[in-house]
Short mmCIF file of C-alpha atoms and ligand atoms in Angstrom, two decimals:
data_model
loop_
_atom_site.label_atom_id
_atom_site.label_comp_id
_atom_site.label_asym_id
_atom_site.label_seq_id
_atom_site.Cartn_x
_atom_site.Cartn_y
_atom_site.Cartn_z
CA MET I 523 22.15 19.88 3.89
CA ASP I 524 23.15 20.18 6.80
CA MET I 525 25.85 18.28 9.14
CA TYR I 526 27.28 18.05 12.59
CA SER I 527 31.17 18.33 12.97
CA ILE I 528 32.08 16.56 16.03
CA GLU I 529 35.76 16.59 17.96
CA GLY I 530 35.32 13.51 20.32
CA GLY I 531 36.87 12.88 23.53
CA THR I 532 35.36 15.82 25.79
CA PRO I 533 33.40 14.40 28.85
CA LEU I 534 29.99 15.86 28.78
CA ARG I 535 29.14 17.78 32.60
CA GLY I 536 26.42 19.78 33.65
CA THR I 537 22.77 19.51 33.82
CA VAL I 538 20.37 19.18 30.78
CA LYS I 539 16.18 19.79 30.65
CA ILE I 540 14.68 16.92 28.83
CA SER I 541 11.89 18.28 26.69
CA GLY I 542 8.45 16.68 26.39
CA SER I 543 7.95 13.84 24.31
CA LYS I 544 7.59 13.53 20.47
CA ASN I 545 6.12 10.36 20.65
CA ALA I 546 3.63 11.03 23.36
CA CYS I 547 2.68 14.50 21.73
CA LEU I 548 1.81 13.62 18.15
CA PRO I 549 -1.02 11.11 19.13
CA LEU I 550 -2.73 13.76 21.75
CA MET I 551 -2.26 16.41 19.25
CA CYS I 552 -4.74 13.87 16.90
CA ALA I 553 -6.64 13.16 20.03
CA ALA I 554 -7.31 16.87 19.94
CA LEU I 555 -9.50 16.64 17.00
CA LEU I 556 -12.07 14.46 18.73
CA GLY I 557 -13.25 17.43 21.18
CA ASN I 558 -15.88 20.01 20.94
CA GLY I 559 -13.39 22.43 22.12
CA PRO I 560 -10.02 23.70 22.16
CA THR I 561 -7.05 21.54 23.60
CA VAL I 562 -4.24 23.09 25.04
CA LEU I 563 -1.49 20.95 25.17
CA GLU I 564 2.15 22.07 27.59
CA ASN I 565 5.20 20.93 27.54
CA VAL I 566 5.48 20.47 23.79
CA PRO I 567 8.79 20.08 22.01
CA ASP I 568 9.57 22.23 19.25
CA LEU I 569 11.22 19.80 16.50
CA ARG I 570 10.42 18.81 13.14
CA ASP I 571 7.92 16.33 13.40
CA ILE I 572 5.42 18.39 15.70
CA ARG I 573 5.65 20.98 12.89
CA SER I 574 5.05 18.30 10.32
CA MET I 575 1.66 16.98 12.44
CA MET I 576 1.02 21.27 12.55
CA THR I 577 1.29 21.18 9.19
CA LEU I 578 -1.15 17.84 8.87
CA LEU I 579 -3.86 19.52 10.64
CA GLU I 580 -3.38 22.65 9.00
CA HIS I 581 -4.28 20.50 6.09
CA LEU I 582 -7.36 19.32 8.09
CA ASN I 583 -8.23 22.64 8.15
CA VAL I 584 -7.33 23.28 11.70
CA ARG I 585 -5.42 25.90 13.48
CA ALA I 586 -2.52 24.65 15.95
CA ILE I 587 -0.44 27.68 17.53
CA LEU I 588 2.63 26.61 19.13
CA LYS I 589 4.57 29.28 21.54
CA ASN I 590 6.94 28.66 24.15
CA GLY I 591 6.02 24.91 24.41
CA ARG I 592 2.12 25.72 24.55
CA MET I 593 0.27 23.85 21.87
CA VAL I 594 -3.51 25.58 21.20
CA ILE I 595 -5.69 23.42 18.60
CA ASP I 596 -9.08 24.41 18.14
CA PRO I 597 -11.01 21.73 16.24
CA ALA I 598 -14.15 23.89 15.30
CA THR I 599 -13.24 23.70 11.55
CA PHE I 600 -12.02 20.04 10.83
CA ASP I 601 -13.70 19.38 7.77
CA THR I 602 -11.17 17.12 5.98
CA ASP I 603 -10.93 13.80 5.47
CA TRP I 604 -7.67 12.52 3.85
CA VAL I 605 -4.23 12.39 4.63
CA PRO I 606 -1.88 12.76 1.41
CA TYR I 607 1.42 10.81 0.28
CA ASP I 608 3.82 13.47 0.79
CA MET I 609 2.37 13.88 4.22
CA MET I 610 2.19 9.85 5.11
CA ARG I 611 5.72 9.58 3.02
CA LYS I 612 7.26 11.94 5.36
CA MET I 613 6.08 10.90 8.76
CA ARG I 614 4.13 7.90 9.31
CA ALA I 615 2.50 9.10 13.06
CA SER I 616 0.39 11.10 10.17
CA MET I 617 -1.54 7.60 10.37
CA TYR I 618 -3.05 8.91 13.72
CA ALA I 619 -5.35 11.35 12.03
CA PHE I 620 -6.85 8.38 10.82
CA GLY I 621 -8.96 7.23 14.09
CA PRO I 622 -10.06 10.76 14.33
CA MET I 623 -11.47 11.48 10.61
CA ILE I 624 -12.56 8.05 10.51
CA SER I 625 -14.96 8.74 14.19
CA LYS I 626 -15.68 12.95 13.03
CA ARG I 627 -16.08 12.55 9.49
CA ARG I 628 -17.61 9.13 9.23
CA ARG I 629 -14.75 8.54 6.15
CA ALA I 630 -10.78 8.82 5.48
CA ALA I 631 -8.30 8.32 2.60
CA VAL I 632 -4.90 7.89 4.29
CA SER I 633 -2.01 6.93 1.56
CA LYS I 634 -0.46 4.09 2.41
CA PRO I 635 2.95 4.26 4.41
CA GLY I 636 5.77 3.54 1.86
CA GLY I 637 9.34 1.87 3.00
CA CYS I 638 11.25 2.92 5.80
CA ASN I 639 14.56 3.03 6.79
CA ILE I 640 14.05 0.93 10.30
CA GLY I 641 12.60 -2.08 8.49
CA ASN I 642 8.83 -3.26 7.16
CA ARG I 643 6.14 -0.98 9.25
CA PRO I 644 2.67 -2.03 8.11
CA ILE I 645 -0.59 -1.11 8.73
CA ASP I 646 -2.29 -4.03 8.99
CA LEU I 647 -3.39 -4.05 12.71
CA HIS I 648 -4.58 -0.38 12.46
CA LEU I 649 -6.68 -1.62 9.81
CA ARG I 650 -7.78 -4.84 11.57
CA GLY I 651 -8.90 -2.59 14.61
CA PHE I 652 -10.90 0.13 12.51
CA ARG I 653 -12.98 -2.98 10.20
CA ALA I 654 -13.88 -4.85 13.53
CA LEU I 655 -15.34 -1.15 14.52
CA GLY I 656 -17.35 -1.64 11.42
CA VAL I 657 -15.01 0.40 8.97
CA ARG I 658 -15.10 -0.82 5.36
CA MET I 659 -12.16 -0.39 3.21
CA VAL I 660 -10.69 -0.52 -0.18
CA GLU I 661 -7.13 0.03 -1.19
CA ARG I 662 -7.15 2.50 -4.30
CA GLN I 663 -3.83 3.97 -6.23
CA GLY I 664 -1.81 3.67 -2.83
CA TYR I 665 -4.37 5.01 -0.67
CA VAL I 666 -7.16 3.14 1.59
CA HIS I 667 -10.57 4.75 1.65
CA ALA I 668 -12.61 4.22 4.54
CA HIS I 669 -16.10 4.80 5.26
CA HIS I 670 -18.99 3.43 7.84
CA ALA I 671 -22.42 4.21 8.28
CA GLY I 672 -21.90 3.98 12.53
CA LEU I 673 -18.89 2.62 14.68
CA HIS I 674 -19.73 0.05 17.02
CA GLY I 675 -18.00 -1.37 20.08
CA ALA I 676 -15.80 -4.84 19.39
CA GLU I 677 -13.17 -7.38 20.87
CA ILE I 678 -10.42 -6.43 19.09
CA ASP I 679 -6.81 -8.62 19.22
CA LEU I 680 -3.86 -6.12 17.99
CA LEU I 681 -1.12 -8.59 18.53
CA GLY I 682 0.86 -8.67 15.62
CA ASP I 683 4.17 -10.64 14.95
CA ASN I 684 6.43 -8.45 16.34
CA GLY I 685 3.93 -7.88 19.28
CA PRO I 686 1.38 -5.50 20.06
CA SER I 687 1.48 -1.95 17.77
CA VAL I 688 1.69 1.29 19.83
CA GLY I 689 -0.01 3.26 16.73
CA ALA I 690 -2.29 0.79 15.84
CA THR I 691 -3.64 0.96 19.45
CA CYS I 692 -3.41 4.86 20.34
CA ASN I 693 -5.58 4.76 16.23
CA VAL I 694 -8.66 2.62 17.73
CA LEU I 695 -8.23 3.80 21.44
CA MET I 696 -9.51 7.12 19.65
CA ALA I 697 -11.95 5.61 17.55
CA ALA I 698 -13.57 3.22 20.09
CA SER I 699 -14.01 6.48 22.55
CA LEU I 700 -16.73 7.81 20.20
CA ALA I 701 -17.94 4.10 18.94
CA SER I 702 -21.55 3.25 20.12
CA GLY I 703 -21.12 0.23 23.35
CA ARG I 704 -18.01 -1.20 24.54
CA THR I 705 -14.75 -1.80 22.62
CA VAL I 706 -12.19 -4.45 24.57
CA ILE I 707 -8.83 -4.15 22.68
CA ARG I 708 -6.67 -7.25 23.77
CA ASN I 709 -2.69 -7.26 23.63
CA ALA I 710 -2.91 -3.68 23.58
CA ALA I 711 1.01 -1.84 23.46
CA ARG I 712 1.04 -0.30 27.32
CA GLU I 713 4.03 2.44 26.28
CA PRO I 714 3.84 4.98 28.51
CA GLU I 715 2.95 7.33 25.46
CA VAL I 716 -0.04 4.93 24.97
CA GLN I 717 -0.90 5.11 28.57
CA GLU I 718 -0.82 8.94 27.92
CA LEU I 719 -3.03 8.87 25.06
CA ALA I 720 -5.37 6.76 27.43
CA ASN I 721 -5.56 9.38 30.12
CA MET I 722 -5.92 12.31 27.83
CA LEU I 723 -9.26 10.75 26.31
CA ALA I 724 -10.27 9.95 29.96
CA ALA I 725 -9.67 13.61 31.06
CA MET I 726 -11.50 14.94 27.48
CA GLY I 727 -14.93 12.49 28.83
CA ALA I 728 -13.67 8.71 27.48
CA LYS I 729 -14.76 5.87 29.65
CA ILE I 730 -11.47 3.77 29.55
CA ASP I 731 -10.56 0.81 32.26
CA GLY I 732 -7.46 -1.03 32.22
CA ILE I 733 -5.11 1.81 30.99
CA GLY I 734 -1.53 0.07 31.41
CA SER I 735 -2.21 -3.39 31.01
CA PRO I 736 -2.74 -5.06 28.04
CA THR I 737 -6.44 -5.51 28.00
CA LEU I 738 -8.35 -2.03 27.40
CA SER I 739 -12.12 -1.66 27.32
CA ILE I 740 -13.56 1.45 26.31
CA ASP I 741 -17.32 2.15 26.67
CA GLY I 742 -18.24 4.73 23.69
CA VAL I 743 -19.77 8.09 24.67
CA GLU I 744 -21.30 11.09 22.77
CA GLU I 745 -18.80 13.41 22.98
CA LEU I 746 -15.40 14.21 24.38
CA SER I 747 -14.42 17.94 25.52
CA GLY I 748 -11.19 20.39 24.91
CA VAL I 749 -8.60 19.17 27.92
CA LYS I 750 -5.31 21.23 29.17
CA TRP I 751 -2.80 18.66 29.21
CA ARG I 752 1.08 18.68 30.21
CA VAL I 753 3.17 16.38 27.97
CA GLN I 754 5.39 13.49 29.58
CA PRO I 755 8.98 13.80 29.50
CA ASP I 756 10.49 12.03 26.48
CA ARG I 757 12.01 8.82 27.63
CA ILE I 758 14.09 8.37 24.34
CA GLU I 759 15.71 12.04 24.71
CA ALA I 760 16.91 10.81 28.08
CA ALA I 761 18.09 7.90 27.33
CA THR I 762 20.36 9.70 24.82
CA PHE I 763 21.78 12.09 27.13
CA ALA I 764 22.05 9.40 29.89
CA VAL I 765 24.11 7.60 26.89
CA ALA I 766 26.00 10.18 25.78
CA SER I 767 27.54 10.62 29.61
CA ALA I 768 28.29 7.18 29.55
CA VAL I 769 30.28 7.17 26.45
CA THR I 770 32.29 10.16 27.22
CA ASP I 771 33.05 9.09 30.48
CA GLY I 772 30.84 12.19 31.90
CA ASP I 773 28.82 13.45 34.84
CA VAL I 774 25.43 14.30 33.54
CA LEU I 775 22.04 15.72 35.81
CA LEU I 776 18.89 14.78 33.75
CA THR I 777 16.25 16.96 34.48
CA ASP I 778 12.58 16.90 34.06
CA VAL I 779 12.39 13.08 33.46
CA ASP I 780 10.04 9.90 34.55
CA PRO I 781 12.36 7.52 35.79
CA THR I 782 9.30 5.01 36.42
CA ALA I 783 9.13 4.62 32.55
CA MET I 784 12.38 4.38 31.65
CA THR I 785 13.67 0.93 34.21
CA ALA I 786 14.64 -1.10 31.64
CA THR I 787 17.15 1.76 29.99
CA LEU I 788 18.59 2.32 33.96
CA TRP I 789 18.35 -1.24 34.04
CA ALA I 790 20.61 -1.86 31.20
CA LEU I 791 22.71 1.50 31.94
CA ARG I 792 23.81 0.01 35.41
CA GLU I 793 24.39 -3.57 34.33
CA TRP I 794 26.69 -1.89 31.56
CA GLY I 795 28.57 -0.15 34.63
CA ALA I 796 27.05 3.28 34.97
CA GLU I 797 25.90 4.87 38.34
CA ILE I 798 22.61 6.27 38.32
CA ASP I 799 21.51 8.52 41.08
CA HIS I 800 18.05 9.60 41.68
CA GLN I 801 17.65 13.35 42.63
CA GLY I 802 13.74 13.67 43.82
CA GLU I 803 11.21 12.32 41.44
CA ASP I 804 12.15 13.84 38.17
CA ALA I 805 15.74 14.01 37.84
CA LEU I 806 18.76 11.85 37.34
CA ARG I 807 22.42 11.91 37.44
CA VAL I 808 23.99 9.53 35.31
CA ARG I 809 27.98 9.00 35.26
CA ARG I 810 30.75 6.04 35.04
CA ALA I 811 30.75 4.21 37.91
CA THR I 812 34.29 4.11 39.66
CA ASP I 813 34.38 0.87 41.48
CA CYS I 814 33.30 -1.31 38.32
CA PRO I 815 34.52 -1.61 34.71
CA MET I 816 32.54 -1.82 31.71
CA ARG I 817 30.76 -4.79 30.98
CA PRO I 818 29.50 -6.17 27.43
CA LEU I 819 26.00 -6.83 27.66
CA GLN I 820 23.44 -9.24 25.63
CA LEU I 821 20.32 -7.20 25.23
CA GLU I 822 17.24 -7.55 23.62
CA THR I 823 14.33 -4.59 22.96
CA GLY I 824 10.61 -5.80 23.47
CA PRO I 825 7.32 -4.11 23.92
CA TYR I 826 6.86 -1.97 26.91
CA PRO I 827 8.19 -2.69 29.87
CA GLY I 828 10.65 -4.18 27.62
CA LEU I 829 13.97 -2.22 26.62
CA ALA I 830 12.52 0.68 23.87
CA THR I 831 13.71 -0.41 20.03
CA ASP I 832 14.54 3.08 19.96
CA THR I 833 17.09 3.36 22.54
CA GLN I 834 18.82 0.29 20.87
CA PRO I 835 20.89 2.37 18.37
CA LEU I 836 22.43 4.07 21.07
CA PHE I 837 23.00 1.17 23.10
CA SER I 838 25.01 -0.50 20.31
CA ALA I 839 26.87 2.74 20.06
CA LEU I 840 28.07 2.36 23.55
CA LEU I 841 28.78 -1.36 23.63
CA ALA I 842 30.66 -0.85 20.30
CA VAL I 843 33.33 1.02 22.62
CA THR I 844 32.81 -1.55 25.77
CA PRO I 845 35.72 -4.41 25.88
CA GLY I 846 34.32 -8.27 25.67
CA VAL I 847 31.79 -9.33 23.24
CA SER I 848 28.10 -8.23 23.36
CA ARG I 849 24.81 -9.00 21.36
CA VAL I 850 22.16 -7.23 20.83
CA ARG I 851 18.52 -8.47 19.43
CA ASP I 852 15.71 -6.23 18.12
CA THR I 853 12.45 -8.16 18.36
CA ILE I 854 10.18 -4.82 17.29
CA TYR I 855 12.21 -4.18 14.00
CA ARG I 856 14.65 -7.01 13.08
CA ASP I 857 16.49 -5.42 10.64
CA ARG I 858 17.09 -2.16 12.51
CA PHE I 859 21.19 -2.36 12.22
CA MET I 860 21.56 0.50 9.64
CA HIS I 861 23.56 2.59 12.46
CA ALA I 862 26.50 -0.26 12.73
CA LEU I 863 27.69 -0.23 9.28
CA GLU I 864 28.12 3.23 10.17
CA LEU I 865 29.90 2.56 13.35
CA ASN I 866 32.22 -0.03 11.72
CA ARG I 867 33.41 2.78 9.20
CA MET I 868 34.28 4.94 12.65
CA GLY I 869 36.44 1.36 13.68
CA ALA I 870 33.57 -0.69 15.68
CA LYS I 871 33.83 -4.15 14.85
CA THR I 872 30.12 -5.50 14.71
CA SER I 873 28.26 -7.86 12.38
CA GLN I 874 25.04 -8.56 11.49
CA SER I 875 23.56 -12.52 11.86
CA GLY I 876 20.02 -12.26 12.00
CA ASP I 877 18.16 -10.25 13.95
CA PHE I 878 20.75 -9.69 16.19
CA LEU I 879 24.15 -7.47 16.04
CA SER I 880 27.12 -9.04 17.69
CA ILE I 881 29.83 -6.48 19.08
CA ASN I 882 33.15 -6.91 19.73
CA GLY I 883 33.72 -4.22 22.02
CA VAL I 884 37.40 -1.78 20.72
CA GLY I 885 37.78 0.65 23.55
CA ARG I 886 37.50 3.38 21.51
CA LEU I 887 36.13 4.59 17.90
CA GLU I 888 37.96 7.25 15.73
CA GLY I 889 36.03 9.92 14.07
CA ALA I 890 34.93 9.68 10.13
CA ALA I 891 33.02 10.61 7.94
CA VAL I 892 29.15 8.97 8.65
CA MET I 893 25.85 9.32 7.44
CA ALA I 894 22.09 9.20 9.67
CA SER I 895 19.74 6.71 8.17
CA ASP I 896 17.10 7.70 10.66
CA LEU I 897 16.43 9.47 13.65
CA ARG I 898 17.58 7.44 16.26
CA ALA I 899 20.30 5.99 13.96
CA GLY I 900 21.56 9.86 13.91
CA ALA I 901 21.23 9.99 17.50
CA ALA I 902 23.69 7.46 18.07
CA LEU I 903 26.01 7.72 15.51
CA THR I 904 26.30 11.40 17.13
CA VAL I 905 26.89 9.85 21.11
CA ALA I 906 29.57 7.75 19.30
CA ALA I 907 31.17 10.83 17.92
CA LEU I 908 31.26 12.41 20.75
CA GLY I 909 33.44 9.45 22.47
CA ALA I 910 35.39 8.76 19.27
CA LYS I 911 39.17 10.31 18.78
CA GLY I 912 39.26 12.76 16.14
CA GLN I 913 36.92 14.63 13.90
CA THR I 914 33.35 12.95 12.70
CA GLN I 915 31.69 14.58 10.46
CA LEU I 916 27.61 13.67 10.24
CA ARG I 917 25.72 13.92 7.38
CA ARG I 918 21.89 14.01 6.83
CA VAL I 919 21.19 15.86 10.38
CA TYR I 920 17.51 16.41 9.38
CA HIS I 921 16.66 12.82 10.29
CA ILE I 922 17.86 14.07 13.59
CA GLU I 923 15.60 17.12 14.19
CA ARG I 924 12.75 15.27 13.52
CA GLY I 925 13.00 13.73 16.87
CA TYR I 926 15.11 15.83 19.15
CA GLU I 927 14.37 19.80 20.26
CA ARG I 928 18.04 21.90 19.71
CA PHE I 929 20.05 19.00 20.02
CA GLU I 930 23.30 20.44 19.09
CA GLN I 931 22.53 23.44 21.45
CA LYS I 932 22.02 20.97 24.73
CA LEU I 933 25.16 19.04 23.59
CA ALA I 934 26.89 22.00 23.42
CA ALA I 935 25.71 23.51 26.92
CA LEU I 936 27.27 20.24 27.88
CA GLY I 937 30.65 21.12 26.88
CA ALA I 938 30.41 18.79 23.39
CA ASN I 939 32.41 20.23 20.61
CA ILE I 940 29.92 20.08 18.18
CA VAL I 941 29.23 22.49 15.20
CA ARG I 942 26.68 22.37 12.59
CA SER I 943 27.24 23.60 9.47
CA SER I 944 26.52 22.80 5.32
CA GLU I 945 27.78 19.51 4.22
CA THR I 946 31.51 19.77 2.94
CA GLU I 947 34.15 16.91 2.29
CA PRO I 948 37.38 17.99 3.72
CA GLU I 949 40.39 16.39 2.32
CA PRO I 950 41.29 13.72 5.00
CA GLY I 951 44.06 14.92 7.26
CA LEU I 952 46.47 11.86 7.07
CA ASP I 953 49.89 11.29 8.02
CA TRP I 954 51.01 9.16 5.14
CA ASN I 955 54.08 7.88 6.72
CA ALA I 956 52.09 6.65 10.08
CA VAL I 957 49.21 5.02 7.23
CA GLU I 958 52.06 3.28 5.29
CA GLU I 959 53.48 2.07 8.78
CA GLU I 960 50.04 0.75 10.48
CA VAL I 961 47.48 0.41 7.39
CA ALA I 962 45.73 -3.27 7.62
CA PRO I 963 45.94 -5.01 4.44
CA VAL I 964 42.86 -4.36 2.27
CA SER I 965 41.91 -7.50 2.57
CA GLU I 966 40.82 -7.05 6.34
CA VAL I 967 39.17 -3.56 5.90
CA ASP I 968 35.56 -4.05 6.14
CA THR I 969 33.96 -2.48 3.32
CA ARG I 970 30.05 -3.41 3.76
CA GLY I 971 27.68 -0.12 3.29
C1 UD1 C 1742 6.40 3.53 17.51
C2 UD1 C 1742 6.99 4.89 17.98
C3 UD1 C 1742 8.32 4.45 17.07
C4 UD1 C 1742 8.61 3.26 18.01
C5 UD1 C 1742 7.68 2.12 17.83
C6 UD1 C 1742 8.03 0.78 18.31
C7 UD1 C 1742 5.98 6.81 17.12
C8 UD1 C 1742 5.40 8.08 16.44
N1 UD1 C 1742 6.89 6.04 17.08
O1 UD1 C 1742 6.19 3.43 15.80
O2 UD1 C 1742 9.39 5.54 17.57
O3 UD1 C 1742 10.08 2.59 17.34
O4 UD1 C 1742 6.01 2.59 18.49
O5 UD1 C 1742 7.77 1.21 20.28
O6 UD1 C 1742 4.95 6.78 18.68
N2 UD1 C 1742 2.95 -3.60 13.37
C9 UD1 C 1742 2.61 -4.38 12.64
N3 UD1 C 1742 1.18 -3.81 11.55
C10 UD1 C 1742 0.72 -2.73 12.29
C11 UD1 C 1742 1.42 -1.95 13.05
C12 UD1 C 1742 2.69 -2.09 13.52
O7 UD1 C 1742 3.33 -4.95 12.11
O8 UD1 C 1742 -0.25 -2.42 11.44
C13 UD1 C 1742 4.61 -3.86 13.28
C14 UD1 C 1742 5.28 -2.89 13.35
O9 UD1 C 1742 6.07 -3.63 11.89
C15 UD1 C 1742 7.15 -3.23 14.54
C16 UD1 C 1742 5.96 -3.85 15.73
O10 UD1 C 1742 4.68 -3.86 15.26
O11 UD1 C 1742 7.35 -4.59 14.01
C17 UD1 C 1742 5.57 -2.29 16.39
O12 UD1 C 1742 5.28 -0.85 15.54
P1 UD1 C 1742 4.25 -0.03 16.01
O13 UD1 C 1742 4.61 -0.34 17.62
O14 UD1 C 1742 3.09 0.23 15.59
O15 UD1 C 1742 5.45 1.39 16.37
P2 UD1 C 1742 4.54 2.94 15.58
O16 UD1 C 1742 3.38 2.86 16.40
O17 UD1 C 1742 4.76 3.07 13.99
#
């Protein structure tokens, strides 16, 4: 397995082009299955989850070709109606195949997703939506088997315990587009990625009202066509580079971004003490404000337009080095704090209590051997390492590759000292004399994690 060796302390400077959004692209790739002709997606990021979805399409006997950010998907040969456990296990977004399968093939068997490092991720809301549309389901041997004799419109409320569901809204949208009659989705997720799916379906011929609002109204149509569509910029990748600029006291220009989809992120960064200049409609310059100190924050994630849960680990890393006491609460994944235990290994002072993380900012972290437990935790640890003193070896970087295109190359182009290599365990380069003088009694060392 590969790791990153990161020598922290260099302010990031320069320009970085933000890639197309992974989370927007994944449902669009599945929506292409609904068309009567080929769909062409542009601005597609070349990263592991996109490749996994291409493998899933191949399993459905549909060829997807990706070249220079342009993907062609021709659904003419779509003839499979099940998703194996191995695919679901690797990527929960495999669930997006359910809607098109049930719609076009009238039956679907998907392996139930299992555990996930960021918390409990059930699929009950997806199933609630399909059931309302007339789908009958049984669970057997870890699979949900579903079939129907015709999808019909329905009133569906997709509010879950932690708010609306992005995945369930996308899945029901896809299935309802070809159902007979009107479907009304209440408490629909409003994330930009959901809006983009609805807009692409509309460009394929679907009749959808209320896009961007919590109530979506879909009048089913007989057929949808293929379409040419440009994928929106990745707002989470943009947030990652913005926070990296802030953590390293850098000066980074993000291009190809959509600032309107990042309002909460930009608000939080400004509250912290970042200066953010809009340069035209699709570029942002992010640096530390010279006239105000870094401020600790009380942050809470929430459904869009709230602060995205996927940015929470990044902000935790930023606040870990911000003097003062911060508090971060995640209302979407209430236990999503695995990164905090790794940040503590770098000298952060964080502790979890219920669904929030208390962070006592320490000014600067120190490089250490740490491990990415999931995609965004990996990004947050990279960002923390870039601002830390000394070297960090970050293991399990395959998690990061799931969602970031050419991550270490983009960081290196901004001046980051980051090298990828196979995992090794270097001897700790300790100055024993200094250690004997400075080391804290063992009882004070936080050994959790
Ligand atoms: C998507 C994103 C993910 C992001 C998440 C929340 C993709 C590929 N992934 O994931 O990066 O963190 O949105 O913005 O786009 N829930 C249920 N029952 C369900 C479905 C969800 O209770 O049937 C709960 C989840 O446990 C979670 C919350 O609802 O607490 C939101 O989940 P959801 O919006 O569905 O996330 P995903 O679509 O899986």
